mmCIF file of C-alpha atoms in Angstrom:
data_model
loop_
_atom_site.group_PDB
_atom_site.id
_atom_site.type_symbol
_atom_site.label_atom_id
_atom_site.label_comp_id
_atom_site.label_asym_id
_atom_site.label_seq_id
_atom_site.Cartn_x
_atom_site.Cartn_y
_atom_site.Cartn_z
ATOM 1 C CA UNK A 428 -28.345 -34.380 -26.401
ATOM 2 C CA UNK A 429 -26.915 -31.449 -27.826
ATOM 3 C CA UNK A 430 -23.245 -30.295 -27.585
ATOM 4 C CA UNK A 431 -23.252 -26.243 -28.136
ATOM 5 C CA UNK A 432 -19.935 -24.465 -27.990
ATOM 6 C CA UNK A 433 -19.251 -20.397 -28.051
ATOM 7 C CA UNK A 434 -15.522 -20.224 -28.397
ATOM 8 C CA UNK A 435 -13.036 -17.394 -28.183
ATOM 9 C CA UNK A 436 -9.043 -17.511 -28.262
ATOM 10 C CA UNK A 437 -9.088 -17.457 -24.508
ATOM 11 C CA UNK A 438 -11.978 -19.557 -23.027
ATOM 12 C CA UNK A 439 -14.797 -21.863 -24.232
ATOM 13 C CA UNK A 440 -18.227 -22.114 -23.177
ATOM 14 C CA UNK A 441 -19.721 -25.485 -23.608
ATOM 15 C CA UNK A 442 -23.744 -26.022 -22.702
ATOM 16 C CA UNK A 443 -24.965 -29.856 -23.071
ATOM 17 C CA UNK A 444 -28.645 -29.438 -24.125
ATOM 18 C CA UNK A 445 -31.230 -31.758 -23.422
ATOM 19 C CA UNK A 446 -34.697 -30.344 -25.245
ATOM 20 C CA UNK A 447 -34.533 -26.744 -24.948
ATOM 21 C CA UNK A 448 -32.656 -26.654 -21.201
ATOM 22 C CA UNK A 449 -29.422 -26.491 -20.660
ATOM 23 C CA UNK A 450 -27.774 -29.286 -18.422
ATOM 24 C CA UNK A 451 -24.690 -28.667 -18.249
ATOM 25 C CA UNK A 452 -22.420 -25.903 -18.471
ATOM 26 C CA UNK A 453 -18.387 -26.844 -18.789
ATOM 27 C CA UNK A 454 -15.321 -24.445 -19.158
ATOM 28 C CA UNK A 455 -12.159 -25.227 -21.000
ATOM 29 C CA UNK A 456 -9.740 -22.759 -22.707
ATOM 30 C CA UNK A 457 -9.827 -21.263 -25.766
ATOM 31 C CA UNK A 458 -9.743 -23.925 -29.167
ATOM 32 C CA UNK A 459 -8.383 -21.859 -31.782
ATOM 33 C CA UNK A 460 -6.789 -24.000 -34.496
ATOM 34 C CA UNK A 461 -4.847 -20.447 -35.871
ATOM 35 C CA UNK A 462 -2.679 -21.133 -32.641
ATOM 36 C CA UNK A 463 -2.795 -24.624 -31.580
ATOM 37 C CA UNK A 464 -1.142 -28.151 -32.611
ATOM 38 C CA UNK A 465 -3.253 -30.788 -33.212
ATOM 39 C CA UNK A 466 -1.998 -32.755 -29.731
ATOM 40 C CA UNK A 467 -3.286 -29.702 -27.634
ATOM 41 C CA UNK A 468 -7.094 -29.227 -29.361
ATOM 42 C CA UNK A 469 -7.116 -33.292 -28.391
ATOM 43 C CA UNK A 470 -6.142 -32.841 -24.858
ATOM 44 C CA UNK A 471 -8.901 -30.281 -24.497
ATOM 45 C CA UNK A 472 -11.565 -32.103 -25.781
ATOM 46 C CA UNK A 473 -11.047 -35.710 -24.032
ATOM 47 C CA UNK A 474 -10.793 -33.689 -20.836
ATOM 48 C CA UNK A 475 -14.224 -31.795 -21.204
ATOM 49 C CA UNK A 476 -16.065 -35.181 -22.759
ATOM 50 C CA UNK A 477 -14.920 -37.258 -19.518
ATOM 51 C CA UNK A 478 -17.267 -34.650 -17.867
ATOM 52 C CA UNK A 479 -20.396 -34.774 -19.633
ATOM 53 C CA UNK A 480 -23.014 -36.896 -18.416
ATOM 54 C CA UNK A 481 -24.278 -38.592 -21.518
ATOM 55 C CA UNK A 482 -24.028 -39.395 -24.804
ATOM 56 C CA UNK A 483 -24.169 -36.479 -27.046
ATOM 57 C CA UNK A 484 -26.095 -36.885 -30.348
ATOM 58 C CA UNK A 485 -25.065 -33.590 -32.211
ATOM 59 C CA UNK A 486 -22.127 -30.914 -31.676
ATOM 60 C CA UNK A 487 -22.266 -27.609 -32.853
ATOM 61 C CA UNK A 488 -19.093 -25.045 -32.362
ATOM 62 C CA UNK A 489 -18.765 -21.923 -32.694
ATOM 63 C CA UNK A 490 -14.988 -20.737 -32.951
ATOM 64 C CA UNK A 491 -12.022 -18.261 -33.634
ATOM 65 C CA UNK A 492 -9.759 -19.489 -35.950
ATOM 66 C CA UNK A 493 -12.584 -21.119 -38.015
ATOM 67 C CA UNK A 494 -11.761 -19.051 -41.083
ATOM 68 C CA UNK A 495 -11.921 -21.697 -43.724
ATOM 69 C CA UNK A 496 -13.889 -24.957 -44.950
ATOM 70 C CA UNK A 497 -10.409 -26.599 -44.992
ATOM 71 C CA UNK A 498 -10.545 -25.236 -40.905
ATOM 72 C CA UNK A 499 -13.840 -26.137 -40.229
ATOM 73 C CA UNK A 500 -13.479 -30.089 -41.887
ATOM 74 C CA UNK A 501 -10.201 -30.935 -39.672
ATOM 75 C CA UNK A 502 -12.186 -29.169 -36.403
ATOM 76 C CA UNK A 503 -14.978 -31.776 -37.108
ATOM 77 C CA UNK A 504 -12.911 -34.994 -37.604
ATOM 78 C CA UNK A 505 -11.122 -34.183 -34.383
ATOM 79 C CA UNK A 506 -14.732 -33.995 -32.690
ATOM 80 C CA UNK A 507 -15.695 -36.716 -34.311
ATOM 81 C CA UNK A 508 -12.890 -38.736 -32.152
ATOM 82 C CA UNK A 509 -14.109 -37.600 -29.294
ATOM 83 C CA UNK A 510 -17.420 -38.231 -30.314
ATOM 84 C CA UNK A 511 -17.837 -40.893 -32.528
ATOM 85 C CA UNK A 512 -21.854 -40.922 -32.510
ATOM 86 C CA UNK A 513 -22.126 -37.738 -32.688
ATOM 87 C CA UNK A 514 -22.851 -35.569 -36.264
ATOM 88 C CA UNK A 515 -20.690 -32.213 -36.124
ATOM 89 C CA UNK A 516 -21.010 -28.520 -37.955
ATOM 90 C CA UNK A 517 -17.919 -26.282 -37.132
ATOM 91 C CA UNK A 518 -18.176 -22.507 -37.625
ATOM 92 C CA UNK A 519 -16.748 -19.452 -37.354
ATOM 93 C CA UNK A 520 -17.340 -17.348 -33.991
ATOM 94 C CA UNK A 521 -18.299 -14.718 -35.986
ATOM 95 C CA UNK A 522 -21.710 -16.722 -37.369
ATOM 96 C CA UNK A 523 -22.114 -17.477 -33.446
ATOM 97 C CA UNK A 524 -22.619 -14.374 -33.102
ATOM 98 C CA UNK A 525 -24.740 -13.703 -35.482
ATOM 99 C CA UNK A 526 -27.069 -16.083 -34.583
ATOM 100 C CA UNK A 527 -26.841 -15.559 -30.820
ATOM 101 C CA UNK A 528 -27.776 -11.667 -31.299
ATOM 102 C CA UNK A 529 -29.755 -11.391 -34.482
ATOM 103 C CA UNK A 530 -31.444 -15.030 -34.275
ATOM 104 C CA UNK A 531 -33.538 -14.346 -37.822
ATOM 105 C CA UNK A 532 -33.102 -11.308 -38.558
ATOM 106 C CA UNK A 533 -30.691 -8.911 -40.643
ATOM 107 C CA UNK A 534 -27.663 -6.588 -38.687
ATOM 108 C CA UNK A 535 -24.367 -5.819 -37.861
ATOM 109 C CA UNK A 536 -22.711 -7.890 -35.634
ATOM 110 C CA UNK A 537 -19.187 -7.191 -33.362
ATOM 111 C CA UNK A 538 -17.122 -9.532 -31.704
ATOM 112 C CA UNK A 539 -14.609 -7.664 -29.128
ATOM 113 C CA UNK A 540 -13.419 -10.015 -26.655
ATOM 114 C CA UNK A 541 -9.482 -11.062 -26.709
ATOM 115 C CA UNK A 542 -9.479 -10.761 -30.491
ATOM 116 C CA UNK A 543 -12.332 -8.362 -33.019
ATOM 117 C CA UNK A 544 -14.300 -9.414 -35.947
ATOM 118 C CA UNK A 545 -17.426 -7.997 -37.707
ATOM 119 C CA UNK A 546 -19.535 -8.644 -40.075
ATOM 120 C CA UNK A 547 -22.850 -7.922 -41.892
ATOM 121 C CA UNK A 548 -25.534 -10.848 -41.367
ATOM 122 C CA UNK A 549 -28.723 -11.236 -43.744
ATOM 123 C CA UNK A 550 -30.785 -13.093 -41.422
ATOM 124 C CA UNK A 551 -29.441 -16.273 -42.742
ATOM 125 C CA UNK A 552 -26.007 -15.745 -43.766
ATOM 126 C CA UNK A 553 -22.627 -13.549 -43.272
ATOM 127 C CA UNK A 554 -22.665 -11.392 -46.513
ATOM 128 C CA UNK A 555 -20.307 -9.306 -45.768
ATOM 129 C CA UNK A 556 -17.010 -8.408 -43.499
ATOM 130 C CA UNK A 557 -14.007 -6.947 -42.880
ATOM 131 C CA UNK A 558 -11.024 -9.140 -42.069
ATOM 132 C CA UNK A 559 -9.465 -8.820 -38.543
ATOM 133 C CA UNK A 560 -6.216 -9.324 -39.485
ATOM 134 C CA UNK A 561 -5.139 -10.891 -35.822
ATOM 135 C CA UNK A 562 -3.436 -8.695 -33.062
ATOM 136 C CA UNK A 563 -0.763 -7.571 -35.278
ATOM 137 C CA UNK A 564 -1.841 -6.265 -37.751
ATOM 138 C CA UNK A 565 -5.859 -5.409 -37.106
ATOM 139 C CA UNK A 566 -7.950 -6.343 -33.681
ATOM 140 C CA UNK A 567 -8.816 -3.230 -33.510
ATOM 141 C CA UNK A 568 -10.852 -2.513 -30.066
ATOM 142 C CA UNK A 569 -9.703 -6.069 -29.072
ATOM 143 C CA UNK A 570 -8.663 -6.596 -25.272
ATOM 144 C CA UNK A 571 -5.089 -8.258 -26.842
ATOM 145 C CA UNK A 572 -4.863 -4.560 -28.638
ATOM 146 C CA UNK A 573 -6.124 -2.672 -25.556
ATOM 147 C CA UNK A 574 -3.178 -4.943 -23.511
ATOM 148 C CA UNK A 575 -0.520 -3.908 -26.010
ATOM 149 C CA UNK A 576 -0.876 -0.321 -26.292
ATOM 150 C CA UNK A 577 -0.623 -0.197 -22.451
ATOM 151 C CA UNK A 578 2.110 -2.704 -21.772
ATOM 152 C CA UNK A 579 4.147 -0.636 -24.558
ATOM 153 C CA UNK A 580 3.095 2.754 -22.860
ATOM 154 C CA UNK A 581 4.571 0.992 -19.446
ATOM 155 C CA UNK A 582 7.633 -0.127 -20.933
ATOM 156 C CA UNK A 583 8.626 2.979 -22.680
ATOM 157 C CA UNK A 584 7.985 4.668 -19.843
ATOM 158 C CA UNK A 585 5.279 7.009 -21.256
ATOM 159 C CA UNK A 586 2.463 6.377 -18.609
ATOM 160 C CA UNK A 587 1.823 9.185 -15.964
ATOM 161 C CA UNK A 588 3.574 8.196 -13.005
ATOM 162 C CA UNK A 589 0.788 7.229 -10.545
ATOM 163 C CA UNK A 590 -0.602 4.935 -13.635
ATOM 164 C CA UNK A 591 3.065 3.657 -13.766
ATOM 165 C CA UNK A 592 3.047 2.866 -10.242
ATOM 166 C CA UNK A 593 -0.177 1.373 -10.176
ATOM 167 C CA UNK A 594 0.325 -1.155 -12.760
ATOM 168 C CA UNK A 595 3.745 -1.996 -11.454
ATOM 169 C CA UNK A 596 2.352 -3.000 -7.917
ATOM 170 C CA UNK A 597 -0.349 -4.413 -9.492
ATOM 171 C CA UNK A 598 1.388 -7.090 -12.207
ATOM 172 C CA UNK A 599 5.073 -7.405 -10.187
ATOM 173 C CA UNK A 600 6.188 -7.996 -13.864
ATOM 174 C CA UNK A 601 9.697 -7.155 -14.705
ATOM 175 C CA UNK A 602 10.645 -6.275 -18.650
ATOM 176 C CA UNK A 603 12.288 -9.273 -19.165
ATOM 177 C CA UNK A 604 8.772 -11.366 -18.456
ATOM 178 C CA UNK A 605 6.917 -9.458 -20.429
ATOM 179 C CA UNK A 606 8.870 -9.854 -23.404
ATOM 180 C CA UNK A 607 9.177 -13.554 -23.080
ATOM 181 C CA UNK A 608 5.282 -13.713 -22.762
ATOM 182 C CA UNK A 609 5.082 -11.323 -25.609
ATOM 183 C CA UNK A 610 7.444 -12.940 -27.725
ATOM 184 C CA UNK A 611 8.347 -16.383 -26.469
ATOM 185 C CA UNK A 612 5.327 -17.449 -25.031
ATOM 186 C CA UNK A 613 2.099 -19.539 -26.490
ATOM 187 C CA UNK A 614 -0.631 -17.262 -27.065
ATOM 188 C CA UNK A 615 0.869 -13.879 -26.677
ATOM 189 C CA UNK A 616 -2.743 -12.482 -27.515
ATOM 190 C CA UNK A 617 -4.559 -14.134 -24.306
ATOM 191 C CA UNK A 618 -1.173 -12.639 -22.209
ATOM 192 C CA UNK A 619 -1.833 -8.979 -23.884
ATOM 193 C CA UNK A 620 -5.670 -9.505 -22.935
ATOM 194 C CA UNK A 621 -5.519 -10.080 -19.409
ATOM 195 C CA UNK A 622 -4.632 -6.338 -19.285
ATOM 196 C CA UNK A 623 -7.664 -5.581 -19.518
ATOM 197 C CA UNK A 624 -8.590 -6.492 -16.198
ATOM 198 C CA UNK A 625 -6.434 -3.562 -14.963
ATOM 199 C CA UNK A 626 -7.537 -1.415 -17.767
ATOM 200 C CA UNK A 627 -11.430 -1.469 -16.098
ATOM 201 C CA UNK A 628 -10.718 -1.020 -12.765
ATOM 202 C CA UNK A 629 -8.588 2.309 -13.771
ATOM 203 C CA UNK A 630 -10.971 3.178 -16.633
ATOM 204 C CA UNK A 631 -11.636 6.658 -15.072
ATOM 205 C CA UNK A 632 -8.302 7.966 -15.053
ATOM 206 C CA UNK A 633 -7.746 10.444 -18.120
ATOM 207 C CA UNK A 634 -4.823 7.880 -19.701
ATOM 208 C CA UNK A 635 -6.535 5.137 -19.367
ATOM 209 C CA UNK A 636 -10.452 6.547 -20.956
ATOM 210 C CA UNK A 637 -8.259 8.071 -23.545
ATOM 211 C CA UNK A 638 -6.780 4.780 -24.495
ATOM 212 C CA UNK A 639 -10.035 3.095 -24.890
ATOM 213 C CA UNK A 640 -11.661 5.741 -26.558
ATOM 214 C CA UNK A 641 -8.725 6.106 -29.398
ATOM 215 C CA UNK A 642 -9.188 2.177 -29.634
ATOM 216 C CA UNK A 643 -12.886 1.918 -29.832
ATOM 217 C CA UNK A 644 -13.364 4.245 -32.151
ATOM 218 C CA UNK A 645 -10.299 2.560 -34.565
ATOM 219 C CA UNK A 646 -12.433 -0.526 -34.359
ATOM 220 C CA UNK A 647 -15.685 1.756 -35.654
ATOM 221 C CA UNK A 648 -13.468 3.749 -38.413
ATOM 222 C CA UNK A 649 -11.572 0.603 -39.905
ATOM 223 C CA UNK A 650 -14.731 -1.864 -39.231
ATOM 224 C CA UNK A 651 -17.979 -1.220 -38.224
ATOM 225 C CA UNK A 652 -18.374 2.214 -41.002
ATOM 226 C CA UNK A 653 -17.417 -0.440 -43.627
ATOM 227 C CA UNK A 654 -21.267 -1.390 -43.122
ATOM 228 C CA UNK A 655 -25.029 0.478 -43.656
ATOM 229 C CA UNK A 656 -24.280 1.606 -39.781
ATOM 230 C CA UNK A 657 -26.788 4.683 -40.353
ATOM 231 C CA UNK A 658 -29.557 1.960 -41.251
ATOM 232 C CA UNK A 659 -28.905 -0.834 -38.789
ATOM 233 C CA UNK A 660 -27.830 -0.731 -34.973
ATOM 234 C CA UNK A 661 -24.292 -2.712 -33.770
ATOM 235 C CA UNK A 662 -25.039 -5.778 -32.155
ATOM 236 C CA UNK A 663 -22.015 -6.616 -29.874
ATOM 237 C CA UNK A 664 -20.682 -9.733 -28.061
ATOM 238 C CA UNK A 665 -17.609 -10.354 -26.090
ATOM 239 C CA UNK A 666 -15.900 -10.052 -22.761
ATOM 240 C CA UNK A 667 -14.829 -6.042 -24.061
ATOM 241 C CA UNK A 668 -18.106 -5.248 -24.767
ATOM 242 C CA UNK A 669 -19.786 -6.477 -22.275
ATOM 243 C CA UNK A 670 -17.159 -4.523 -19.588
ATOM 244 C CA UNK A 671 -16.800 -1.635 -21.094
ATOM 245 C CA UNK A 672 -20.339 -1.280 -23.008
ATOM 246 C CA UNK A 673 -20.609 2.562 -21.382
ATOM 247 C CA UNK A 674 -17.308 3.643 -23.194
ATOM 248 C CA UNK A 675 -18.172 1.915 -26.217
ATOM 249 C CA UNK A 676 -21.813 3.381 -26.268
ATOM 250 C CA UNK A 677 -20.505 7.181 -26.065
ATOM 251 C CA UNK A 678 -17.608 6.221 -28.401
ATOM 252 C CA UNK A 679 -19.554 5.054 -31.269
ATOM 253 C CA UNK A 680 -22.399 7.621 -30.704
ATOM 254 C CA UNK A 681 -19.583 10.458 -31.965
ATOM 255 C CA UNK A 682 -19.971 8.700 -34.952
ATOM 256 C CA UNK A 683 -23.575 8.072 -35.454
ATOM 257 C CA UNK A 684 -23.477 4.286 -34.518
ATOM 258 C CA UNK A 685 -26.293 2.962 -32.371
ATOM 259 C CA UNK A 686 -25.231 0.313 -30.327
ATOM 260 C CA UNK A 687 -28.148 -1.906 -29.703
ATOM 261 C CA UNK A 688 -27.832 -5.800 -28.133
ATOM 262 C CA UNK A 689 -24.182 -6.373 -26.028
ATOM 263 C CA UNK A 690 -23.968 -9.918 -24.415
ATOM 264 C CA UNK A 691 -20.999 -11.345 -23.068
ATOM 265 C CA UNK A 692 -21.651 -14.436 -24.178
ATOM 266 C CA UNK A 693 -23.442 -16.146 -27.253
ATOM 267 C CA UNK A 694 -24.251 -19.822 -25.647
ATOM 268 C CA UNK A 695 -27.999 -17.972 -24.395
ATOM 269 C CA UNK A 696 -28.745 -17.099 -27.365
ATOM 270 C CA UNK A 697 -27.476 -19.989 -29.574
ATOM 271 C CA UNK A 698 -29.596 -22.220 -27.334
ATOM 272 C CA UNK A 699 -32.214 -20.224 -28.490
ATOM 273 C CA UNK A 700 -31.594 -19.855 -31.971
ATOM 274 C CA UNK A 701 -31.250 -24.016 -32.245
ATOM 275 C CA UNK A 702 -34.224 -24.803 -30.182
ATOM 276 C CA UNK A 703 -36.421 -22.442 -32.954
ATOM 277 C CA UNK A 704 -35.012 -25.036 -35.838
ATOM 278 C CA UNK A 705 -35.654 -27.908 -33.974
ATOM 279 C CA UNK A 706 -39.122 -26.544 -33.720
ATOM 280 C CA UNK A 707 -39.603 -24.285 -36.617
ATOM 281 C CA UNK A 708 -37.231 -26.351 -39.057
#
């Protein structure tokens, strides 16, 4: 059995494989070794493997935070605790991707979930990309950079006053929690994202489509141009795209970008893409 993992910095999608069905399909939060101690990636993993029914023969992940071989070799020994039978290959999200929506062939590819990344994929390999820089510095279309231009906007006071209202019934969130969450808090980024809930269901008032506009079409300016966009569609995945595809669509059509497959997930798709090498080699 097969272990396949599509991993963001606020949830992870697990499918246990047996030929080319899935069996199982497990939830846990996010695993992104950028933000987490060693004790808490453990904890994670002993809970989800006390659920699978089986013995799993190979594990492949597909992460944020796996920037780096040095990343991707301490991911695998940890698995390989968990999993002592089992052989492991840790990557970066941004290769899930890749495969999930291109499979063989050559194209951009977008990640905008909680956090952005991008990339240009040969078919085979990442050739290019543009770093994302985390939610402080880059993220750019992200749902943690969507939920920090509007929780600054609230606190500042420079929402319109029905949006104002709105959020403030909606949330109950005084200023003092939000900086703690913000500033105190583990994983500020998955706090900021959860915004974004609130950002979808208001999406139609003139704030809020300006706000995703501005930020979708930062992510295209100081990302996605970077690559032959006039040559080969945008291939998006992520909780952000997938919610707000019709936004995106018109966004990055002002500036010539075809937007052409936008999952939510990758774990479809890498099922796919691993079943074709277990049959095509």
């Amino acid at each position: 059995m097969n272990l396949i993992a599509d991993s963001g910095s606020s949830k992870t999608a697990w499918c246990v494989t047996k030929g080319k069905e899935c069996a199982q399909q497990l939830f846990t939060s996010g695993i992104n070794p950028f933000y987490m101690e060693v004790a808490q990636i453990e904890d994670e993993l002993r809970a989800l493997s006390v659920q699978i029914e089986g013995e799993i023969n190979h594990v492949y992940f597909y992460g944020a935070g796996v920037a780096s071989t040095k990343m991707s070799d301490t991911l695998c020994k940890w698995f390989r605790k968990i999993f002592p039978k089992a052989t492991v290959e840790a990557h970066t999200d941004l290769l899930g991707a890749a495969y999930a929506l291109c499979q063989h062939k050559e194209g951009i590819v977008g990640i905008l979930g909680t956090g952005s990344n991008s990339c240009f994929y040969d078919g085979k390999n990442i050739v290019d990309t543009v770093p994302p820089c985390g939610f402080i510095l880059g993220d750019e279309g992200s749902g943690a950079a969507l939920g920090k231009q509007l929780v600054a906007d609230y606190l500042k006071c420079r929402l319109p006053a029905d949006l104002h209202q709105a959020f403030t019934d909606y949330y109950q969130l005084s200023k003092d929690e939000i900086l703690d969450c913000v500033y105190r808090k583990a994983f500020p980024n998955r706090f900021l994202a959860s915004f974004t809930k609130f950002l979808h269901e208001q999406q139609a008032h003139p704030y809020v489509h300006t706000l995703l506009s501005v930020n979708f079409d930062r992510f295209f300016t100081h990302n996605i141009m970077h690559y032959d966009y006039t040559r080969y569609p945008l291939h998006l995945l992520g909780s952000v795209a997938f919610y707000f595809k019709d936004i995106i669509t018109a966004t990055a059509a002002q500036r010539h970008i075809t937007i052409g497959k936008v999952e939510k997930t990758a774990l479809p798709g890498l099922i796919a893409y691993h079943n074709d090498l277990v049959i095509n080699g």
